Amino acid sequence: MVMRLHGHGASRGSALGRARVRLPYTQETGKKHVPAAAVEGELQRLHQAIDAARAEMRELRHRLQGALPAEVGEFLDLHAMLLDDPELLVALDELIRNNRYSAAYALRTQRDRLAQVFEGMEDAYLKSRLDDLDHVISRIHAFLHKRPPGVKGLAGEILVCENVAPSELAQLQSQGVVGIISSGGNTLSHSAILARSLHLPLVVNASGVLNRLNDGDVLIVDGGSGEIILDPGAVELDQHRARLRELAREQRELSHLRSKPTRTRDGVDITLLANAESHDDVAHAHAMGAHGLGLYRTEFLFLQRNELPGEEEQFQIYRDTVLGMCGRPVTIRTLDLGADKADRTGLVLGREENPALGLRGVRLSLARPKVADTQLRAILRASGYGPVRVLVPMVSTRDEILAVKRRMTRLASGLRNEGHAVAERIALGAMIEVPAAAIALESFIDLVDFLSIGTNDLVQYLLAADRNNEAVSTLYSALHPAVVRLLSQVIAAAQEHGTPVAVCGEIAGDPQMVPLLLALGLTEFSLHPATLLEVRRSIRDCDLGLLRDRHQKLLRARDRRGIERWIADATAGSSPGLR
Ligand code: PEP
Ligand code: MG
């Protein structure tokens, strides 16, 4: 029978496929008991998984030798110790031998027992070691459930999971996954951003899916509306096909805007730059007629792999990006790992109580100078092939900009001495995503050549509402008067100093936000190429003079509803249509 479930659409597109359910290990029901004859085999399976987890840990330690600060190495040591801990191992063996538990069930039982001990501890530090226990157990669990070689394909499947990490998305897609549904997650998470970039339909925050969907169920997932249809009948299959045709038609209609200028009705040209995470995005940006790249997120290069990319590899990628944009400016953002962009290379291995406020962005780069220098050298070398701008994420102090500037100057002169072509002048910019940087802009604006406002993070830090936490998703909104006023201030201050300023957060790619951003004086948008033509259409429908006249009224709005009303009025004043 047809059943409909709902979540939040996070990456547009409609997919039809079979469900592949991935339960979090704490919920894995699996087989609880094994027959007496299978006990030895089960013990062997468990120990093979533990050995594999140990080997993985050793390999990671070896690979990162010297590249890690002491405290991160200590975490690895702690994990290795846990893997050898008799308390864990002997008890697991006993549970399998005496109770005939399956390896997975024994792992879960022992984890829960130890968790009780950890939770009962007074000492907050020891208590927090539960995270380490969970990490180690989840690694053993992953090896225990590794699919046999040869069963790699997920072709035509829709992954149903609790959460999906940015680091696994590209691989899942290359294995044939056609859509993803997660019970948790948020439309502004980095996984959602990456899914949009990969054109992989994604529905997040679909509560209940893990209990209601089973492996092999046939599903339609609509990443736009957030609807999930289980066991679609003839009617739903027809609707799905109609939806695909509709999406294709919309794209065809928009495509005539590819060669049209991004100009308002009253004749003002607006710059549309693209956000990119991969070479495909670069090709897409080029095809859509982007004026350049306003944000190249380099961390995605680090997310999908186990070892740090070296200078040569990074250089080739950045150089090809620059060549791909054929002389248009390419803004390369230095590494912005941390928070929900946890990598597999071990760079961000340290468990932080509050990672969004922790060692991320430029803070991480400055704390890992070797890693930062490798990246900067690669970027500087790429600047010999076309216009490159360097963008620094998570800036909160003048000193951070100064530190990056000094490094760049020293590295550039070293590279020139080595005979590399490095551009004479490379523009340096700061992301404005920490409220302190927005408020104290005057204190460092003299050091930068351009600014890019990262509203995804600015909103979360300004409103103290985690961008990934569905529970506060109604609070997390760019339509808060504080956000609108701060944006207005930053744009005005930048313009007073003659410093170019763009918005590169997700709101820049939302056609409905166009009138608001234009009213605030924004003339540069940086957005994913997938929505570039829709935003161009929206800009072409606007009259900038009229919007600027309504600027003060916008700033007077007292709440979200007031700002929504302002947008509705502004949109009614423009005549939608394809020009
Ligand atoms: C932002 O914070 O708005 C931004 C563009 O950076 P990211 O989404 O990569 O954190
Ligand atoms: Mg950010």
XYZ file of C-alpha atoms and ligand atoms in Angstrom:
590
model
C 0.000 0.000 0.000
C 1.242 3.487 -0.820
C 2.523 5.351 2.232
C 3.784 8.921 2.417
C 6.450 10.190 4.823
C 7.821 13.675 5.105
C 11.092 15.390 5.820
C 12.743 18.607 4.692
C 13.851 18.878 1.100
C 17.581 19.654 1.156
C 18.753 18.937 -2.378
C 16.315 19.160 -5.285
C 15.560 16.369 -7.698
C 13.341 13.337 -7.697
C 14.691 9.803 -7.408
C 13.106 6.389 -7.685
C 14.962 3.465 -6.131
C 15.144 0.738 -3.529
C 15.867 1.536 0.090
C 19.181 0.650 1.682
C 18.705 1.152 5.393
C 21.779 1.962 7.472
C 20.991 1.779 11.146
C 23.180 3.568 13.649
C 25.085 0.864 15.485
C 23.384 1.639 18.796
C 20.093 0.804 17.129
C 21.282 -2.158 15.092
C 18.880 -4.903 16.045
C 20.646 -7.620 14.041
C 20.699 -11.185 15.191
C 20.967 -11.367 18.946
C 21.961 -14.995 19.406
C 23.920 -17.491 17.373
C 23.655 -21.324 17.485
C 26.264 -23.118 19.631
C 28.029 -24.381 16.515
C 28.526 -20.826 15.283
C 30.138 -19.471 18.477
C 33.744 -20.020 17.373
C 33.035 -18.433 14.000
C 31.431 -15.448 15.706
C 34.467 -15.025 17.978
C 36.713 -15.150 14.964
C 34.630 -12.541 13.136
C 34.805 -10.237 16.147
C 38.579 -10.570 16.488
C 39.123 -9.992 12.821
C 37.112 -6.785 13.120
C 39.108 -5.702 16.202
C 42.380 -6.453 14.389
C 41.216 -4.438 11.394
C 40.307 -1.490 13.656
C 43.762 -1.731 15.303
C 45.494 -1.813 11.925
C 43.484 1.209 10.818
C 44.552 3.091 13.951
C 48.227 2.133 13.496
C 48.129 3.173 9.883
C 46.560 6.526 10.783
C 49.170 7.125 13.492
C 51.952 6.273 11.091
C 50.585 8.449 8.312
C 50.183 11.450 10.541
C 53.499 11.131 12.316
C 54.895 14.585 12.920
C 51.891 16.355 11.364
C 49.854 16.277 14.539
C 50.120 18.200 17.752
C 50.695 16.119 20.869
C 47.130 16.203 22.131
C 45.741 14.735 18.915
C 48.308 11.949 19.051
C 47.108 11.258 22.574
C 43.590 10.613 21.316
C 44.903 8.060 18.889
C 46.873 6.415 21.693
C 43.787 6.369 23.863
C 41.786 4.703 21.119
C 44.535 2.132 20.576
C 44.558 1.444 24.330
C 40.811 0.937 24.392
C 41.146 -1.594 21.597
C 43.543 -3.589 23.803
C 41.630 -3.114 27.016
C 40.973 -6.493 28.698
C 37.840 -5.023 30.301
C 36.407 -4.721 26.822
C 37.894 -7.768 25.137
C 37.437 -10.436 27.811
C 33.860 -9.366 28.429
C 33.076 -9.502 24.718
C 34.476 -13.020 24.440
C 32.447 -14.088 27.456
C 29.229 -12.657 26.094
C 29.682 -14.584 22.867
C 30.947 -17.825 24.481
C 28.645 -17.998 27.499
C 25.527 -16.215 26.301
C 25.873 -17.102 22.609
C 25.431 -13.459 21.693
C 26.136 -12.393 18.135
C 29.305 -10.263 17.871
C 27.261 -7.120 17.133
C 24.948 -7.713 20.055
C 27.861 -8.440 22.398
C 29.501 -5.186 21.297
C 26.358 -3.258 21.973
C 25.778 -4.901 25.356
C 29.326 -4.261 26.515
C 29.211 -0.695 25.207
C 26.067 -0.035 27.219
C 27.612 -1.544 30.367
C 30.758 0.572 30.071
C 28.697 3.637 29.180
C 26.903 3.295 32.510
C 30.239 3.268 34.312
C 31.447 6.332 32.379
C 28.216 8.197 32.931
C 28.378 7.573 36.673
C 31.784 9.258 36.932
C 32.130 12.533 38.747
C 35.073 13.751 36.739
C 33.821 15.613 33.644
C 36.952 14.699 31.689
C 36.614 10.982 32.351
C 32.913 11.217 31.660
C 33.615 12.703 28.266
C 35.752 9.644 27.385
C 32.481 7.969 26.487
C 32.876 9.605 23.095
C 36.157 7.772 22.643
C 34.592 4.471 23.625
C 31.811 5.081 21.111
C 34.286 5.968 18.413
C 36.277 2.774 18.968
C 33.180 0.583 19.124
C 31.776 2.135 15.975
C 35.024 1.349 14.134
C 34.864 -2.312 15.209
C 31.230 -2.345 14.241
C 32.018 -0.894 10.826
C 34.563 -3.654 10.152
C 32.159 -6.289 11.427
C 29.612 -5.154 8.896
C 31.924 -4.497 6.037
C 30.183 -5.874 3.026
C 32.071 -8.704 1.387
C 34.256 -7.605 -1.508
C 32.246 -7.737 -4.706
C 29.071 -6.441 -3.034
C 30.143 -2.872 -3.517
C 27.347 -1.607 -5.669
C 24.550 0.433 -4.271
C 23.297 1.073 -7.779
C 19.783 2.424 -7.922
C 19.475 2.540 -4.145
C 18.271 5.268 -1.840
C 20.281 5.390 1.335
C 18.128 5.699 4.452
C 20.254 6.634 7.453
C 20.457 8.642 10.635
C 22.951 11.083 9.162
C 25.330 11.255 6.279
C 28.792 12.796 6.512
C 30.038 15.190 3.821
C 33.055 12.906 3.423
C 30.978 9.945 2.189
C 28.614 11.618 -0.261
C 30.721 11.549 -3.416
C 31.676 7.936 -2.842
C 28.070 6.926 -2.258
C 27.078 8.601 -5.488
C 29.857 6.929 -7.411
C 28.637 3.601 -6.014
C 25.268 4.302 -7.595
C 23.210 5.809 -4.762
C 20.463 7.893 -6.407
C 19.065 9.639 -3.360
C 19.475 9.957 0.404
C 17.010 10.236 3.255
C 18.252 11.000 6.741
C 16.263 10.990 9.936
C 18.462 13.789 11.297
C 20.360 16.567 9.568
C 19.563 20.031 8.372
C 19.169 21.769 5.041
C 22.140 24.046 5.771
C 24.615 21.396 6.842
C 27.714 20.862 4.755
C 26.311 17.508 3.697
C 23.287 19.309 2.265
C 25.486 21.868 0.512
C 27.570 19.098 -1.010
C 24.518 17.042 -2.011
C 23.196 20.085 -3.902
C 26.531 20.420 -5.591
C 26.437 16.741 -6.588
C 22.777 17.033 -7.730
C 21.985 14.168 -5.410
C 18.385 14.374 -4.087
C 18.462 14.600 -0.293
C 15.678 14.746 2.286
C 16.729 15.488 5.847
C 15.009 15.412 9.203
C 12.583 12.704 8.104
C 11.751 11.412 11.533
C 10.643 7.831 11.833
C 12.144 6.640 8.556
C 14.568 4.274 10.264
C 11.728 2.407 11.911
C 9.339 2.489 8.998
C 11.503 1.721 5.996
C 13.211 -1.575 5.276
C 15.966 -2.714 2.969
C 14.560 -3.273 -0.498
C 11.459 -1.075 -0.122
C 10.694 0.793 -3.323
C 10.682 4.541 -2.762
C 10.286 7.842 -4.518
C 12.163 10.642 -2.815
C 11.552 14.265 -3.721
C 14.482 16.381 -2.555
C 12.532 19.557 -3.293
C 9.307 19.030 -1.338
C 10.785 16.565 1.181
C 8.165 13.938 0.337
C 8.969 10.229 0.485
C 6.585 7.752 -1.112
C 6.790 4.118 -0.094
C 5.523 1.483 -2.527
C 4.423 3.914 -5.238
C 1.571 2.743 -7.448
C 0.833 3.603 -11.077
C -0.424 7.085 -10.157
C 2.659 7.999 -8.117
C 5.023 6.594 -10.752
C 3.269 8.726 -13.370
C 3.592 11.773 -11.116
C 7.288 11.040 -10.634
C 7.836 10.916 -14.392
C 5.836 14.124 -14.794
C 7.984 15.764 -12.110
C 11.174 14.763 -13.932
C 9.753 16.205 -17.165
C 8.789 19.395 -15.326
C 12.297 19.789 -13.879
C 13.780 19.302 -17.342
C 11.350 21.858 -18.809
C 12.224 24.444 -16.121
C 15.899 23.947 -16.899
C 15.281 24.390 -20.638
C 13.345 27.603 -19.987
C 16.046 28.986 -17.795
C 18.802 28.011 -20.172
C 18.105 30.950 -22.471
C 19.336 33.179 -19.617
C 22.816 31.681 -19.837
C 24.043 34.311 -22.210
C 21.943 37.182 -20.847
C 23.466 39.885 -18.653
C 22.753 39.897 -14.915
C 21.207 43.358 -15.034
C 18.350 44.854 -13.023
C 15.348 46.398 -14.770
C 16.824 49.846 -14.193
C 20.064 48.835 -15.867
C 22.467 48.094 -12.993
C 24.871 45.211 -13.543
C 25.213 42.718 -10.702
C 28.112 40.281 -10.384
C 27.246 36.600 -10.088
C 30.114 34.455 -8.868
C 29.904 30.736 -8.266
C 30.545 28.578 -5.234
C 32.390 25.394 -6.143
C 33.621 22.296 -4.419
C 34.771 20.198 -7.332
C 35.927 20.375 -10.896
C 32.402 19.539 -12.060
C 31.165 22.652 -10.305
C 33.816 24.663 -12.122
C 32.581 23.364 -15.474
C 29.005 24.058 -14.392
C 29.898 27.602 -13.266
C 31.559 28.241 -16.569
C 28.577 26.894 -18.512
C 26.131 29.093 -16.569
C 28.140 32.197 -17.337
C 29.397 32.900 -13.801
C 31.658 35.948 -13.610
C 34.201 33.951 -11.662
C 34.388 31.757 -8.575
C 33.529 33.589 -5.382
C 34.148 30.612 -3.123
C 36.148 27.492 -3.861
C 35.794 25.311 -0.756
C 39.136 23.508 -0.561
C 38.229 21.412 2.458
C 36.209 19.045 0.299
C 39.504 17.895 -1.126
C 40.488 16.833 2.372
C 37.169 15.285 3.360
C 36.908 12.383 0.988
C 40.181 10.667 1.758
C 42.389 9.223 4.454
C 45.614 11.072 3.812
C 46.436 14.755 3.552
C 46.804 15.953 -0.041
C 50.341 17.131 -0.776
C 51.449 20.376 -2.424
C 51.725 18.966 -5.941
C 48.289 17.384 -5.885
C 46.687 20.538 -4.497
C 48.561 22.712 -6.964
C 47.275 20.695 -9.920
C 43.696 20.926 -8.696
C 43.862 24.670 -8.043
C 45.680 25.287 -11.347
C 43.045 23.308 -13.260
C 40.328 25.292 -11.498
C 41.983 28.532 -12.559
C 42.390 27.263 -16.128
C 38.768 26.055 -16.085
C 37.522 29.576 -15.405
C 39.389 30.938 -18.454
C 40.742 34.167 -17.005
C 37.859 34.949 -14.654
C 38.799 35.443 -10.999
C 38.992 32.350 -8.829
C 38.589 32.823 -5.089
C 40.238 29.945 -3.273
C 39.259 29.656 0.356
C 41.919 28.261 2.639
C 41.065 25.130 4.550
C 37.842 25.409 6.540
C 37.803 22.072 8.310
C 36.276 21.632 11.727
C 32.747 21.713 13.166
C 30.583 19.463 10.959
C 33.366 19.181 8.393
C 35.293 16.542 10.316
C 37.824 14.854 8.080
C 39.210 11.354 7.872
C 42.823 12.480 7.676
C 43.020 12.980 11.425
C 43.620 16.738 11.206
C 40.473 17.475 13.180
C 40.566 14.379 15.291
C 40.534 16.170 18.622
C 37.179 15.766 20.325
C 35.898 19.211 21.099
C 33.056 19.957 23.481
C 31.728 22.587 21.125
C 33.378 22.176 17.737
C 31.534 25.028 16.007
C 33.278 27.322 18.501
C 36.505 25.391 18.358
C 39.560 24.929 16.222
C 38.106 25.462 12.768
C 38.838 27.563 9.706
C 41.826 29.883 9.955
C 42.330 28.878 13.589
C 43.054 25.320 12.512
C 45.335 26.492 9.679
C 47.386 28.664 12.021
C 47.604 25.826 14.537
C 48.932 23.455 11.823
C 51.479 25.663 10.079
C 52.903 22.841 7.951
C 49.497 22.009 6.545
C 48.745 25.709 5.999
C 52.052 26.340 4.205
C 51.561 23.353 1.917
C 48.185 24.702 0.903
C 49.290 28.297 0.496
C 52.264 27.257 -1.643
C 49.917 25.290 -3.889
C 47.531 28.265 -4.204
C 50.365 30.701 -4.877
C 51.742 28.448 -7.608
C 48.277 28.284 -9.202
C 48.248 32.092 -9.316
C 50.818 31.885 -12.109
C 48.040 30.555 -14.384
C 45.307 33.163 -13.931
C 43.701 35.535 -11.451
C 43.571 33.980 -7.988
C 42.194 35.503 -4.810
C 42.771 33.979 -1.380
C 39.867 33.943 1.058
C 40.364 33.294 4.767
C 37.516 31.594 6.688
C 36.349 32.199 10.272
C 38.337 35.373 10.790
C 37.737 36.954 14.172
C 40.864 39.072 14.760
C 43.197 41.429 12.906
C 46.106 39.215 13.926
C 44.762 36.257 11.970
C 44.757 38.256 8.740
C 48.221 39.600 9.496
C 49.513 36.083 10.150
C 48.145 34.779 6.821
C 49.454 37.840 4.966
C 52.963 37.368 6.369
C 52.962 33.678 5.501
C 51.831 34.444 1.963
C 54.544 37.057 1.455
C 57.266 34.749 2.777
C 56.065 31.742 0.784
C 55.638 33.749 -2.427
C 59.205 35.007 -2.303
C 60.480 31.470 -1.551
C 58.539 30.108 -4.542
C 59.860 32.816 -6.865
C 63.396 31.974 -5.753
C 62.672 28.357 -6.625
C 61.696 29.510 -10.125
C 57.909 29.238 -9.876
C 55.613 31.772 -11.519
C 53.648 33.539 -8.806
C 51.336 36.476 -9.575
C 52.720 39.867 -8.652
C 49.705 40.661 -6.509
C 47.217 38.257 -5.026
C 44.083 39.692 -3.496
C 43.481 38.614 0.082
C 39.976 38.536 1.503
C 38.246 37.714 4.765
C 35.073 35.749 5.301
C 32.679 37.667 7.499
C 30.977 34.881 9.399
C 31.921 35.539 13.020
C 29.848 38.416 14.455
C 33.008 39.938 15.974
C 34.491 40.372 12.501
C 31.290 41.986 11.258
C 31.022 44.379 14.191
C 34.721 45.278 14.296
C 35.154 45.382 10.524
C 36.792 48.819 10.721
C 39.607 47.328 12.796
C 40.982 45.205 9.961
C 39.386 46.299 6.729
C 42.603 48.113 5.768
C 44.344 44.716 5.559
C 42.009 43.085 3.048
C 41.229 43.527 -0.632
C 37.727 42.082 -0.495
C 35.137 40.590 1.824
C 32.781 37.676 1.527
C 29.904 37.315 3.967
C 29.327 33.713 5.015
C 25.741 33.949 6.178
C 25.468 30.210 6.903
C 27.779 30.635 9.860
C 27.086 34.300 10.587
C 23.430 33.480 11.236
C 24.254 30.582 13.550
C 26.761 32.572 15.588
C 24.693 35.744 15.714
C 21.511 33.968 16.787
C 23.223 31.271 18.865
C 21.346 28.626 16.873
C 23.308 25.669 15.510
C 22.922 25.474 11.730
C 22.807 21.669 11.968
C 20.403 21.304 14.842
C 16.857 20.697 13.704
C 15.546 21.469 17.184
C 16.465 25.142 16.768
C 15.806 25.357 13.048
C 12.941 27.792 13.469
C 15.286 30.148 15.333
C 18.006 29.770 12.722
C 16.865 32.237 10.097
C 18.465 34.899 7.955
C 15.177 36.783 8.275
C 15.921 37.928 11.822
C 16.177 41.732 12.150
C 19.641 41.335 13.746
C 20.909 39.512 10.648
C 19.411 42.036 8.251
C 20.834 44.990 10.183
C 24.287 43.444 10.487
C 24.349 42.653 6.766
C 23.343 46.214 6.031
C 26.160 47.560 8.242
C 28.841 45.329 6.743
C 27.828 46.119 3.161
C 27.706 49.857 3.915
C 31.084 49.859 5.691
C 32.719 47.892 2.877
C 31.338 50.292 0.293
C 32.535 53.304 2.269
C 36.055 51.867 2.136
C 35.737 50.892 -1.523
C 36.215 47.225 -0.594
C 34.281 44.783 -2.787
C 31.876 42.659 -0.765
C 29.934 39.527 -1.742
C 27.553 37.208 0.091
C 28.570 33.564 -0.380
C 26.238 31.858 2.117
C 23.295 29.814 0.870
C 20.948 32.835 0.937
C 22.784 34.232 -2.088
C 21.444 31.279 -4.089
C 17.843 31.750 -2.983
C 15.908 33.706 -5.629
C 13.455 34.920 -2.981
C 16.242 36.661 -1.073
C 17.355 38.663 -4.099
C 15.186 41.796 -3.459
C 16.312 41.914 0.168
C 20.021 41.611 -0.656
C 19.775 44.185 -3.443
C 17.949 46.574 -1.107
C 20.844 46.274 1.341
C 23.184 47.421 -1.416
C 24.733 44.078 -2.348
C 26.105 43.947 -5.882
C 28.038 40.648 -5.732
C 26.459 37.273 -5.130
C 28.357 34.004 -4.857
C 26.164 30.938 -5.175
C 26.062 27.394 -6.347
C 25.861 27.216 -10.157
C 22.723 25.067 -9.910
C 20.628 28.103 -8.923
C 22.575 30.742 -10.804
C 20.038 31.143 -13.601
C 17.093 31.400 -11.214
C 18.892 34.118 -9.289
C 19.771 35.879 -12.543
C 16.091 35.800 -13.513
C 15.126 37.217 -10.146
C 17.689 40.032 -10.420
C 16.463 40.879 -13.924
C 12.945 41.236 -12.483
C 14.039 43.772 -9.841
C 14.217 47.540 -9.971
C 17.208 48.469 -7.848
C 16.196 52.104 -7.401
C 12.808 51.111 -5.978
C 14.368 48.557 -3.668
C 16.969 50.992 -2.365
C 14.131 53.412 -1.587
C 12.601 50.733 0.616
C 15.855 50.003 2.462
C 14.988 51.932 5.618
C 11.611 50.281 5.841
C 13.328 46.897 5.724
C 15.641 47.888 8.574
C 12.655 48.922 10.659
C 11.011 45.467 10.438
C 10.678 44.104 13.941
C 10.456 40.393 13.343
C 10.596 37.651 10.769
C 7.006 38.190 9.715
C 7.712 41.872 9.093
C 10.687 40.967 6.890
C 8.638 38.358 5.034
C 5.961 40.962 4.408
C 8.624 43.355 3.113
C 9.861 40.657 0.709
C 6.327 39.868 -0.445
C 5.670 43.580 -1.146
C 8.978 43.977 -2.940
C 8.324 40.897 -5.055
C 4.829 42.069 -5.939
C 6.419 45.289 -7.184
C 8.575 43.430 -9.678
C 7.126 41.675 -12.666
C 8.192 38.058 -12.737
C 8.823 36.444 -16.076
C 11.585 35.492 -18.408
C 13.189 38.502 -19.945
C 29.131 30.315 5.241
O 29.372 30.085 6.432
O 28.173 31.012 4.859
C 29.989 29.745 4.187
C 29.841 30.084 2.928
O 30.892 28.829 4.561
P 30.540 27.296 4.875
O 29.103 27.065 4.521
O 31.480 26.477 4.082
O 30.785 27.204 6.352
Mg 31.250 29.197 6.996
